[in-house]
Amino acid sequence: MNNILVYCEIENGRVADVSLELLTKGRGLAAQLGCKVEALAVGSKLSDVEKELMRYGAHIVHVADDERLDPFRTLPHAAIITGVIKTEQPQIVLFGATSVGRDLAPRVSSALKSGLTADCTSLEIGNHTDAKGNSYTNLLYQIRPAFGGNIIATIINPDHRPQMATVREGVMKKEPLPAPVQGDVKKVEVKKYLQDADFAVRIIERHIEDRKIDIKGASIVVAGGYGVGSKENFKQLFDLAAVLGAEVGASRAAVDAGFADNARQVGQTGVTVRPKLYIACGISGQIQHTAGMDQSAIVISINTDANAPINQLADYAIVGDMNEVIPKMMKSYRENSR
Amino acid sequence: MTTSLKIVVLAKQVPDTRNVGKNAMKEDGTVNRAALPAIFNPEDLNALEQALRLKDRYPGTTVHLLTMGPGRAADVIREGLFRGADGGVLLTDRKFAGADTLATSYALAQALRKLQPHIVIAGRQAIDGDTAQVGPQVAEKLGWPQVTYAEEITSYDGKEMVIKRRLERGVETVSATLPLVVTVHASAPDCRPRHAKQLLKYKYAKTLTEIQEAGADYDADLKNADYLRIPEWGVADVGGEETQFGLSGSPTKVKKIENIVFQAKESKKLTAADGDIDGLIKELMANHTIG
Ligand SMILES: Cc1cc2nc3c(=O)[nH]c(=O)nc-3n(C[C@H](O)[C@H](O)[C@H](O)COP(=O)(O)OP(=O)(O)OC[C@H]3O[C@@H](n4cnc5c(N)ncnc54)[C@H](O)[C@@H]3O)c2cc1C
């Protein structure tokens, strides 16, 4: 049977959230297609990894365990995935759209000469009839924004298998099964797939540090002002931003109060942004601030004061306390995203 | 051991999708794509800068640009020349049209086989598609290793190159032997501006098609200035399997395109009530502003 295969990313010995989200989504797609979900874990010291993957619905867990496979390097991981796909012949392969997945998946797709769609925001099963009248059933609709988020494209792979897609973290829901699947573990014969040349890139040093701030390049900005109240409370904005794939901006009053980094300041003496969505939380909307954001395509304001000047400019003016509104927005987003 | 390098930078001309704002909006609330200016893909400029820094550091190094696109994409090559590159090739052919990332990578890889660089440097991704697929796919087609998301190429000793990578939540330093494909992240240094001397030298650089349009006199003027001729290559020049190019070489097909409607011209007043917030989120998801 041509199943759905999820490449499971391992971070510090744990399965990445995005992989569990993909397994959850994969379950739904598999039910529609009448097939099963398989997981592929590539790394080192992976004993017990199958327990968690089966809790998320993997019927077969392929484990490629070798000390040379951790930390992640493109070539050995690509060689193993390509090999497993050739043997197992899945109809769909899913990767997280992370630094790892976006580096790896294109390499695999090229090796298999099959198509890949990046950063999908929705995956569906559907049919297709092409211009010549050929019809296809049960294709994977790979739905993604393109053109800087100004269009939404539905991409299909009619004639090539597997159909491959990457999905960003937080887009799909993560839901364990009430009881784990009683699945099988298949050990991948790592040595069969690896050559010396796959280790051409050596890791000299690796460390995790804060990301550089880039609010200019963000297509969604969640900005906070003095009304956010504290640095601790700004964390809510970071949470909302993580869910939406946004960056966090701030007013000068918020920066001056030490709630946010200088690099996040929007306005006359800060950065000018033109995102497709700007969410202003606890920002009054003084001209020096709006000068840096009034070209945004859509503005939402969240402010306790119905007469705050920002509401003049907002497409949606929510009159309310951000402490109440932001958690509700996140909850609603999670519930409504597929 | 020689450290002089033959570098090819992959660059793409793209519509400026980032600064859409309200001015490029049509009456119906969709984006007027034709109104967006064509620019040098931003991260390809970061890539060019990394190449030019290698050229500064290692004497004898040359930098060439490779771009695929319609005739006007020659602007990308001229821009590269003005900023310090030594030459470039425009891949242009109707048979390349309709290419997805895989067919694009195939065409670029074929041209690269002909150019035979030691290293290929590209931007991480282009802002019209944001796929980040072409760099790794070109590397696979050539059978070369890849180092993605580079922020800085720190050293090269004639054998090993040391590269700092910018990951989602950290940095990683790797070393790799050439040949190699490197993709460069936006957090890498900005590209240097045009150089007056280069601008003077390459102001009249044109592709074969542009030279023909300019007339016989122009062609004659270039007699002793072959460096002003930008080569144009088609399928016949790069060779390979015809079916791997363009639309026929593209496994992915676009089934449907939906224009995003940025609506809400007048302000909508909402409260913190569950129903209001839920309604707003649903509306934003339905029109793909979020999600
Ligand atoms: C020369 C000059 C340059 C400047 N440049 C900049 C600039 O580049 N960028 C910039 O931002 N400012 C700039 N300013 C400052 C600007 O004039 C304003 O002082 C500043 O923008 C106000 O920030 P704010 O809206 O966060 O704070 P405030 O004006 O204090 O507004 C806080 C808002 O939060 C609301 N609020 C309070 N509690 C809550 C809650 N729980 N939930 C929801 N809402 C709540 C309040 O109703 C109020 O509207 C500049 C000023 C000058 C003179």
XYZ file of C-alpha atoms and ligand atoms in Angstrom:
682
model
C 0.000 0.000 0.000
C 1.261 3.490 -0.817
C 1.150 5.190 2.537
C 1.859 8.666 3.863
C 5.375 9.149 5.206
C 6.291 11.882 7.694
C 9.944 12.823 8.160
C 10.267 13.342 11.909
C 12.717 15.924 13.051
C 14.556 15.226 16.276
C 15.649 18.191 18.399
C 17.833 17.426 21.422
C 16.465 13.911 21.542
C 12.831 15.034 21.295
C 10.512 14.818 18.321
C 9.842 18.343 17.034
C 6.302 19.659 17.470
C 5.960 20.243 13.752
C 6.500 16.526 13.093
C 3.768 15.584 15.550
C 1.489 18.122 13.874
C 2.220 16.480 10.530
C 1.486 13.026 11.897
C -1.821 14.354 13.211
C -2.644 15.835 9.806
C -1.348 12.704 8.077
C -3.865 10.616 10.041
C -6.713 12.630 8.636
C -5.422 12.412 5.077
C -4.757 8.681 5.449
C -8.318 8.092 6.613
C -9.582 9.805 3.463
C -7.234 7.825 1.239
C -7.715 4.507 3.009
C -4.005 4.144 3.738
C -1.749 4.405 6.777
C 0.762 6.835 8.216
C 4.435 5.936 8.531
C 7.090 7.902 10.370
C 10.790 8.140 9.622
C 13.094 9.178 12.452
C 16.722 9.826 11.573
C 19.238 10.549 14.324
C 21.234 9.046 17.117
C 20.181 7.258 20.322
C 16.607 6.948 19.203
C 15.487 4.120 21.447
C 11.860 4.622 22.471
C 11.221 7.283 19.827
C 8.518 5.035 18.339
C 6.385 5.327 21.472
C 5.655 8.980 20.896
C 5.268 8.587 17.132
C 2.731 5.777 17.587
C 0.818 7.923 20.028
C 0.361 10.327 17.126
C -0.764 7.624 14.730
C 2.302 6.134 13.022
C 1.614 2.527 12.047
C 5.156 1.900 10.917
C 8.106 3.725 12.415
C 11.321 3.592 10.402
C 14.260 4.286 12.658
C 17.650 5.233 11.243
C 19.896 5.307 14.283
C 23.601 6.075 13.910
C 25.837 8.455 15.810
C 26.870 10.146 12.564
C 23.265 11.225 12.000
C 23.174 13.704 14.879
C 23.341 16.678 14.665
C 21.492 17.028 11.389
C 23.506 17.241 8.194
C 21.881 17.430 4.795
C 23.620 14.749 2.793
C 23.395 11.713 5.100
C 19.784 12.512 6.003
C 18.892 13.026 2.340
C 20.523 9.736 1.354
C 18.558 7.812 3.970
C 15.222 9.434 3.204
C 15.691 8.949 -0.516
C 16.535 5.302 0.062
C 13.557 4.688 2.338
C 11.182 6.400 -0.077
C 12.450 4.286 -2.969
C 11.844 1.115 -0.959
C 8.570 2.018 0.704
C 6.985 3.941 -2.210
C 4.809 6.298 -0.178
C 2.294 8.365 -2.139
C 2.784 11.427 0.068
C 5.823 12.624 2.030
C 5.584 15.499 4.517
C 8.360 17.580 6.105
C 8.289 20.469 8.578
C 9.084 23.804 6.919
C 11.920 24.371 9.388
C 15.590 25.183 8.792
C 16.058 21.431 8.516
C 13.034 20.557 6.377
C 13.492 23.420 3.943
C 17.123 22.400 3.422
C 16.450 18.699 3.126
C 13.169 18.313 1.238
C 14.288 20.038 -1.991
C 17.398 17.879 -2.127
C 15.261 14.753 -1.749
C 12.728 15.943 -4.318
C 15.492 16.542 -6.844
C 17.010 13.117 -6.223
C 13.579 11.527 -6.779
C 12.690 13.889 -9.648
C 9.381 14.554 -7.977
C 7.622 17.781 -7.112
C 7.715 19.625 -3.800
C 5.551 22.448 -2.497
C 7.022 24.663 0.214
C 5.308 26.141 3.255
C 1.811 24.780 2.691
C -0.893 26.283 4.869
C -3.444 23.635 4.050
C -3.428 20.096 2.655
C -6.506 18.485 1.168
C -7.410 15.479 -0.935
C -9.186 16.116 -4.207
C -9.581 15.219 -7.851
C -8.331 16.842 -11.019
C -9.008 16.833 -14.726
C -6.314 18.365 -16.896
C -6.683 20.309 -20.138
C -6.299 17.108 -22.170
C -9.162 15.471 -20.329
C -7.023 13.119 -18.215
C -8.599 12.706 -14.852
C -6.928 11.985 -11.562
C -8.480 10.985 -8.270
C -7.242 11.415 -4.713
C -4.469 13.901 -5.377
C -2.886 15.925 -2.604
C -3.915 19.553 -2.939
C -0.948 21.548 -1.650
C -2.266 24.962 -0.773
C 0.137 27.822 -0.096
C 0.413 31.560 -0.245
C 2.700 32.859 -2.988
C 3.733 36.153 -4.427
C 4.518 37.655 -1.038
C 1.246 36.348 0.331
C -0.832 38.176 -2.248
C -2.191 35.055 -3.888
C -3.099 31.579 -2.693
C -2.097 28.785 -5.020
C -3.317 25.192 -5.071
C -0.508 22.998 -6.362
C -0.832 19.383 -7.487
C 1.552 16.665 -8.611
C -0.517 14.655 -11.084
C 2.076 12.332 -12.601
C 4.908 12.039 -10.101
C 5.181 10.192 -6.819
C 5.654 10.848 -4.050
C 3.740 14.092 -3.650
C 5.859 16.130 -1.273
C 5.144 19.181 0.829
C 6.602 21.162 3.705
C 4.387 22.786 6.349
C 5.379 25.445 8.869
C 5.259 24.797 12.579
C 1.976 25.729 14.238
C -0.124 25.556 11.070
C -1.591 22.120 11.754
C -3.051 20.931 15.023
C -1.129 18.485 17.211
C -3.377 15.851 18.778
C -2.292 12.559 20.334
C -4.569 9.550 19.998
C -6.396 8.387 23.117
C -4.460 5.125 22.811
C -1.269 4.618 20.791
C -1.321 2.628 17.561
C 0.086 -0.888 17.953
C 2.528 -0.389 15.131
C 5.771 -1.898 13.880
C 9.297 -0.591 14.161
C 11.503 -1.085 11.121
C 15.195 -0.557 11.583
C 16.726 1.252 8.624
C 19.999 -0.287 7.468
C 21.890 2.947 7.690
C 25.175 1.668 6.267
C 23.491 0.561 3.071
C 22.606 4.152 2.208
C 25.628 6.142 3.353
C 28.892 6.858 1.585
C 31.975 8.746 2.771
C 31.110 11.591 0.413
C 27.929 12.204 2.409
C 30.085 13.567 5.200
C 31.735 16.273 3.110
C 30.322 18.987 5.367
C 31.697 18.997 8.909
C 30.074 20.820 11.800
C 32.665 22.849 13.687
C 30.452 24.637 16.136
C 26.793 24.909 16.869
C 24.857 27.028 19.265
C 21.406 28.292 19.848
C 21.019 32.012 20.327
C 18.390 34.693 19.932
C 17.118 35.237 16.461
C 17.931 38.503 14.740
C 15.000 40.818 14.662
C 13.567 41.510 11.224
C 10.285 43.332 11.442
C 10.783 44.954 8.042
C 10.622 41.672 6.190
C 7.656 40.290 8.108
C 4.321 39.960 6.366
C 2.483 40.107 9.691
C 3.515 42.381 12.568
C 2.085 42.109 16.083
C 3.012 45.395 17.751
C 2.698 46.366 21.383
C 2.608 49.751 23.065
C 2.746 51.215 26.516
C -0.671 49.706 27.186
C 0.866 46.215 27.228
C 2.083 47.197 30.672
C 5.230 45.165 31.218
C 8.015 43.230 29.616
C 6.503 40.000 30.969
C 3.187 40.816 29.356
C 4.895 41.344 26.001
C 5.359 37.584 26.010
C 1.710 37.299 24.991
C 2.550 39.194 21.813
C 5.442 36.831 21.114
C 3.091 33.881 21.591
C 0.543 35.325 19.195
C 3.312 36.149 16.715
C 4.637 32.586 16.875
C 1.196 31.221 16.112
C 0.667 33.579 13.172
C 4.206 33.421 11.799
C 4.596 37.115 12.610
C 7.271 39.408 14.022
C 6.808 41.552 17.117
C 6.960 45.347 16.804
C 6.665 48.053 19.446
C 5.910 51.711 19.972
C 8.556 54.053 21.280
C 6.822 54.301 24.613
C 7.068 50.528 24.944
C 10.736 50.555 23.964
C 11.500 53.431 26.325
C 9.798 51.554 29.130
C 12.064 48.573 28.447
C 9.227 46.271 27.354
C 10.821 45.577 23.980
C 14.092 45.815 22.082
C 15.025 48.986 20.298
C 15.202 47.142 16.978
C 11.461 46.533 17.186
C 10.427 50.186 17.245
C 8.006 51.162 14.507
C 7.552 54.783 13.512
C 9.191 58.005 12.536
C 12.354 57.290 14.512
C 12.100 53.542 14.118
C 11.363 51.236 11.233
C 8.719 51.715 8.565
C 6.757 48.555 7.855
C 4.181 47.680 5.193
C 2.986 44.249 6.156
C -0.229 42.672 4.954
C -1.465 42.660 8.563
C -0.539 44.940 11.462
C -1.999 44.205 14.885
C -1.568 47.169 17.259
C -2.045 46.189 20.918
C -2.173 48.923 23.524
C -0.890 51.538 21.110
C -2.630 54.911 21.101
C -1.651 55.738 17.534
C 0.270 59.001 17.718
C 1.341 60.344 14.356
C 5.013 59.506 15.002
C 3.986 55.885 15.366
C 1.462 55.688 12.536
C 4.004 57.228 10.135
C 5.776 53.885 10.319
C 2.784 51.620 9.737
C -0.035 53.434 7.947
C 0.819 51.695 4.675
C -0.051 48.311 6.131
C -2.683 46.531 4.057
C -4.876 45.658 7.063
C -4.691 47.137 10.548
C -6.299 45.652 13.652
C -6.204 47.683 16.843
C -6.793 46.322 20.309
C -7.293 49.175 22.736
C -9.329 49.755 25.883
C -10.058 53.294 24.736
C -12.723 53.489 22.020
C -11.478 56.971 21.139
C -7.805 56.087 20.709
C -6.573 57.716 17.482
C -5.342 54.343 16.174
C -8.991 53.391 15.677
C -9.312 56.036 12.940
C -6.823 54.095 10.906
C -7.757 50.567 11.877
C -9.733 48.328 9.555
C -10.853 46.435 12.640
C -10.980 48.283 15.950
C -11.372 45.935 18.888
C -12.315 47.913 21.961
C -11.124 45.768 24.840
C -8.307 44.666 27.058
C -5.450 42.972 25.227
C -5.056 40.555 28.140
C -8.456 39.231 27.291
C -8.391 39.604 23.508
C -5.035 38.016 22.653
C -5.650 34.647 24.325
C -9.035 34.532 22.599
C -7.439 35.232 19.235
C -4.955 32.409 19.717
C -7.631 30.026 20.856
C -9.859 30.847 17.928
C -6.974 30.532 15.467
C -6.005 27.119 16.820
C -9.565 25.863 16.729
C -10.198 27.057 13.217
C -6.943 25.951 11.594
C -6.968 22.607 9.984
C 47.774 25.843 -3.038
C 45.846 28.371 -5.044
C 42.979 30.184 -3.443
C 41.671 31.924 -6.536
C 38.098 30.888 -7.177
C 35.731 30.770 -10.091
C 32.388 31.787 -8.595
C 28.929 31.797 -10.142
C 26.158 33.701 -8.381
C 22.570 32.646 -9.122
C 20.318 35.683 -9.288
C 16.692 36.247 -10.176
C 14.671 39.229 -11.244
C 11.470 39.352 -9.177
C 8.456 41.604 -8.702
C 8.802 43.571 -5.482
C 6.138 41.728 -3.516
C 7.219 42.982 -0.112
C 6.317 46.616 -0.375
C 2.807 46.239 -1.651
C 1.031 48.595 0.719
C -2.120 50.407 -0.245
C -0.753 51.983 -3.431
C -0.507 48.786 -5.419
C -4.045 47.751 -4.530
C -6.698 47.496 -7.199
C -10.254 48.694 -6.709
C -11.408 45.163 -5.948
C -8.895 44.867 -3.124
C -6.483 42.540 -4.928
C -2.862 43.325 -5.673
C -2.027 44.786 -9.046
C 0.958 42.564 -9.829
C 1.831 44.497 -12.959
C 2.246 47.639 -10.856
C 5.045 46.093 -8.836
C 8.545 47.062 -9.953
C 10.997 44.346 -11.092
C 13.937 44.156 -8.723
C 17.079 42.133 -8.048
C 15.913 39.449 -5.616
C 17.076 40.754 -2.211
C 18.815 37.646 -0.916
C 20.602 37.221 -4.254
C 22.202 40.582 -3.522
C 23.399 39.195 -0.190
C 24.816 36.271 -2.189
C 26.564 38.603 -4.610
C 28.175 40.443 -1.708
C 29.587 37.191 -0.315
C 31.032 36.419 -3.747
C 32.548 39.891 -4.093
C 34.121 39.582 -0.640
C 35.822 36.361 -1.744
C 37.030 38.210 -4.817
C 38.425 41.003 -2.623
C 40.209 38.503 -0.412
C 41.537 35.962 -2.893
C 43.309 37.497 -5.893
C 42.485 35.990 -9.249
C 38.927 35.187 -8.198
C 36.194 35.867 -10.756
C 32.467 36.374 -10.177
C 29.869 35.657 -12.848
C 26.110 35.927 -12.560
C 23.722 33.354 -13.939
C 20.081 34.280 -14.305
C 17.124 32.684 -16.038
C 14.258 34.780 -17.286
C 12.908 36.902 -20.102
C 15.112 39.394 -21.984
C 14.660 42.143 -19.437
C 16.241 39.968 -16.761
C 19.544 41.107 -18.288
C 19.118 44.063 -15.904
C 20.117 41.720 -13.097
C 23.394 40.952 -14.839
C 24.096 44.629 -15.521
C 23.349 45.471 -11.897
C 25.812 42.775 -10.836
C 28.466 44.138 -13.193
C 27.966 47.656 -11.805
C 28.567 46.323 -8.307
C 31.747 44.463 -9.133
C 31.037 41.209 -11.001
C 33.114 40.184 -14.016
C 30.411 38.850 -16.293
C 27.170 36.972 -16.573
C 24.967 34.722 -18.629
C 21.265 35.109 -19.318
C 19.410 31.826 -19.731
C 16.497 32.654 -21.924
C 14.428 30.419 -24.153
C 10.728 29.848 -24.576
C 11.409 26.205 -23.728
C 12.398 27.273 -20.188
C 9.009 28.880 -19.603
C 6.550 27.487 -17.091
C 9.334 25.871 -15.068
C 8.729 24.964 -11.447
C 11.702 24.808 -9.090
C 12.801 21.389 -10.315
C 12.863 22.348 -14.007
C 14.515 25.661 -13.095
C 17.207 23.814 -11.187
C 17.726 21.471 -14.109
C 18.288 24.372 -16.510
C 20.601 26.178 -14.094
C 22.557 22.987 -13.404
C 23.019 22.400 -17.144
C 24.376 25.922 -17.568
C 26.625 25.454 -14.531
C 28.125 22.304 -16.028
C 29.184 24.491 -18.910
C 30.465 27.334 -16.723
C 32.383 24.952 -14.413
C 32.698 27.131 -11.316
C 34.356 25.990 -8.083
C 31.492 27.327 -6.059
C 27.917 28.445 -6.678
C 26.444 31.087 -4.380
C 22.722 31.862 -4.424
C 20.207 33.694 -2.286
C 18.285 31.477 0.116
C 14.991 32.150 -1.639
C 13.235 34.509 -4.067
C 10.505 36.767 -2.745
C 7.975 35.881 -5.454
C 7.810 32.233 -4.394
C 9.665 31.977 -1.076
C 10.348 28.301 -1.693
C 14.117 28.115 -0.955
C 14.216 25.038 -3.200
C 16.391 26.014 -6.127
C 19.742 26.139 -4.278
C 19.502 22.636 -2.801
C 18.044 21.218 -6.019
C 20.886 22.654 -8.107
C 23.349 21.124 -5.624
C 21.691 17.726 -5.954
C 21.645 17.908 -9.757
C 25.374 18.675 -9.765
C 26.031 16.045 -7.102
C 27.666 18.702 -4.897
C 27.201 19.287 -1.178
C 25.132 22.263 -0.059
C 25.465 24.754 2.765
C 22.240 26.700 3.188
C 21.400 29.913 5.121
C 24.990 31.202 5.068
C 25.587 34.430 6.942
C 29.311 34.684 6.436
C 32.019 32.827 4.580
C 34.766 33.153 7.148
C 37.754 31.514 5.505
C 39.065 29.493 2.601
C 42.484 27.859 2.547
C 42.443 26.490 -0.981
C 40.782 23.315 0.213
C 38.259 23.896 2.968
C 35.802 26.711 3.257
C 34.431 27.702 6.655
C 30.893 29.057 6.652
C 28.665 30.417 9.377
C 25.003 29.479 8.967
C 21.967 31.230 10.407
C 19.380 28.723 11.617
C 15.908 29.383 12.976
C 17.069 29.360 16.546
C 20.791 29.591 16.383
C 23.985 29.553 14.401
C 26.178 26.773 13.147
C 29.689 26.911 11.731
C 30.592 24.270 9.182
C 33.522 23.485 6.969
C 33.200 21.973 3.541
C 35.378 21.133 0.587
C 34.677 22.516 -2.870
C 32.862 22.176 -5.200
C 29.961 23.479 -3.202
C 26.598 25.239 -3.438
C 26.032 27.920 -0.806
C 22.733 29.732 -0.236
C 22.856 33.052 1.587
C 20.462 34.292 4.244
C 19.061 37.829 4.472
C 20.923 38.382 7.738
C 24.219 38.375 5.799
C 25.710 41.806 5.032
C 23.956 43.994 2.467
C 25.449 44.223 -0.985
C 27.854 47.075 -1.703
C 26.474 49.811 -3.932
C 27.347 50.351 -7.571
C 30.927 51.330 -8.233
C 31.460 54.400 -10.430
C 34.277 52.776 -12.392
C 32.287 49.608 -13.017
C 29.261 51.664 -13.994
C 31.265 53.520 -16.618
C 32.813 50.321 -17.877
C 29.601 48.304 -18.202
C 26.992 50.975 -18.900
C 26.613 49.750 -22.467
C 26.667 46.013 -21.761
C 23.906 44.335 -23.755
C 22.673 40.891 -24.669
C 22.746 39.665 -28.243
C 19.046 40.413 -28.609
C 19.484 43.916 -27.236
C 22.459 44.506 -29.559
C 20.386 43.429 -32.550
C 17.629 45.786 -31.482
C 20.149 48.589 -31.121
C 21.325 48.102 -34.704
C 24.443 47.325 -36.726
C 26.343 50.433 -35.617
C 26.078 49.369 -32.038
C 27.390 45.941 -32.908
C 30.338 47.519 -34.687
C 31.047 49.709 -31.645
C 31.472 46.565 -29.571
C 34.215 45.190 -31.853
C 36.929 45.733 -29.310
C 34.766 45.442 -26.271
C 33.545 41.880 -26.121
C 33.134 42.200 -22.358
C 30.042 44.289 -23.125
C 28.333 41.344 -24.795
C 26.178 39.437 -22.321
C 25.806 35.859 -23.543
C 22.283 34.508 -23.961
C 21.924 30.769 -23.729
C 18.960 28.634 -24.696
C 18.203 24.927 -24.448
C 20.473 24.213 -27.425
C 23.408 25.933 -25.710
C 23.174 24.138 -22.394
C 22.200 20.686 -23.723
C 20.361 18.039 -21.757
C 17.047 16.280 -22.086
C 14.427 18.503 -23.699
C 11.639 17.048 -21.563
C 13.361 18.134 -18.332
C 13.023 21.837 -19.148
C 10.121 24.204 -18.639
C 6.567 23.041 -18.223
C 7.248 19.449 -19.294
C 10.041 19.137 -16.740
C 7.837 20.407 -13.921
C 6.142 17.776 -11.764
C 4.109 20.390 -9.911
C 1.180 22.050 -11.645
C -0.836 25.009 -10.506
C -4.427 23.912 -10.171
C -5.887 27.133 -8.918
C -4.866 30.696 -8.076
C -6.920 32.810 -5.734
C -6.285 36.517 -5.443
C -6.336 37.724 -1.907
C -8.898 40.396 -1.339
C -7.745 42.937 1.198
C -11.121 44.262 2.169
C -12.519 46.252 5.054
C -12.290 49.740 3.652
C -14.005 51.267 6.638
C -13.273 50.507 10.208
C -15.270 47.719 11.819
C -15.949 48.119 15.516
C -15.568 44.975 17.569
C -15.610 44.084 21.248
C -13.681 41.525 23.264
C -16.682 39.166 23.203
C -15.862 35.617 22.114
C -18.147 35.841 19.110
C -16.505 39.029 17.812
C -12.973 37.671 18.100
C -13.888 34.314 16.616
C -15.690 36.004 13.730
C -12.665 38.198 13.011
C -10.219 35.278 13.045
C -12.497 33.253 10.771
C -12.767 36.171 8.357
C -8.995 36.668 8.288
C -8.455 32.969 7.712
C -11.088 32.760 5.026
C -9.403 35.521 3.049
C -5.966 34.073 3.842
C -4.663 37.137 5.625
C -3.530 34.675 8.260
C -3.052 30.901 8.194
C 10.380 63.462 17.690
C 9.557 62.288 18.109
C 9.726 61.064 17.462
C 8.963 59.958 17.830
N 9.122 58.783 17.160
C 8.343 57.721 17.485
C 8.446 56.492 16.776
O 9.286 56.320 15.885
N 7.629 55.478 17.123
C 6.694 55.613 18.128
O 5.960 54.639 18.369
N 6.576 56.737 18.801
C 7.387 57.815 18.521
N 7.270 58.937 19.242
C 6.425 58.944 20.453
C 4.950 59.126 20.157
O 4.676 60.501 20.090
C 4.100 58.495 21.265
O 4.497 59.019 22.502
C 4.191 56.993 21.355
O 4.008 56.426 20.080
C 3.121 56.466 22.288
O 3.262 55.087 22.469
P 2.028 54.196 22.901
O 0.955 54.346 21.934
O 2.574 52.833 23.113
O 1.703 54.766 24.337
P 0.459 55.588 24.838
O 0.245 56.772 24.014
O 0.665 55.741 26.288
O -0.754 54.617 24.566
C -1.050 53.478 25.298
C -2.379 52.956 24.810
O -2.644 51.708 25.381
C -4.017 51.612 25.685
N -4.160 50.589 26.722
C -3.835 50.664 28.041
N -4.050 49.491 28.659
C -4.513 48.636 27.714
C -4.920 47.274 27.747
N -4.854 46.523 28.863
N -5.352 46.707 26.597
C -5.431 47.443 25.466
N -5.056 48.751 25.388
C -4.589 49.339 26.503
C -4.407 52.988 26.090
O -5.806 53.202 25.901
C -3.567 53.834 25.137
O -4.268 54.126 23.938
C 8.031 60.077 18.890
C 7.864 61.304 19.522
C 8.603 62.388 19.150
C 8.389 63.695 19.867
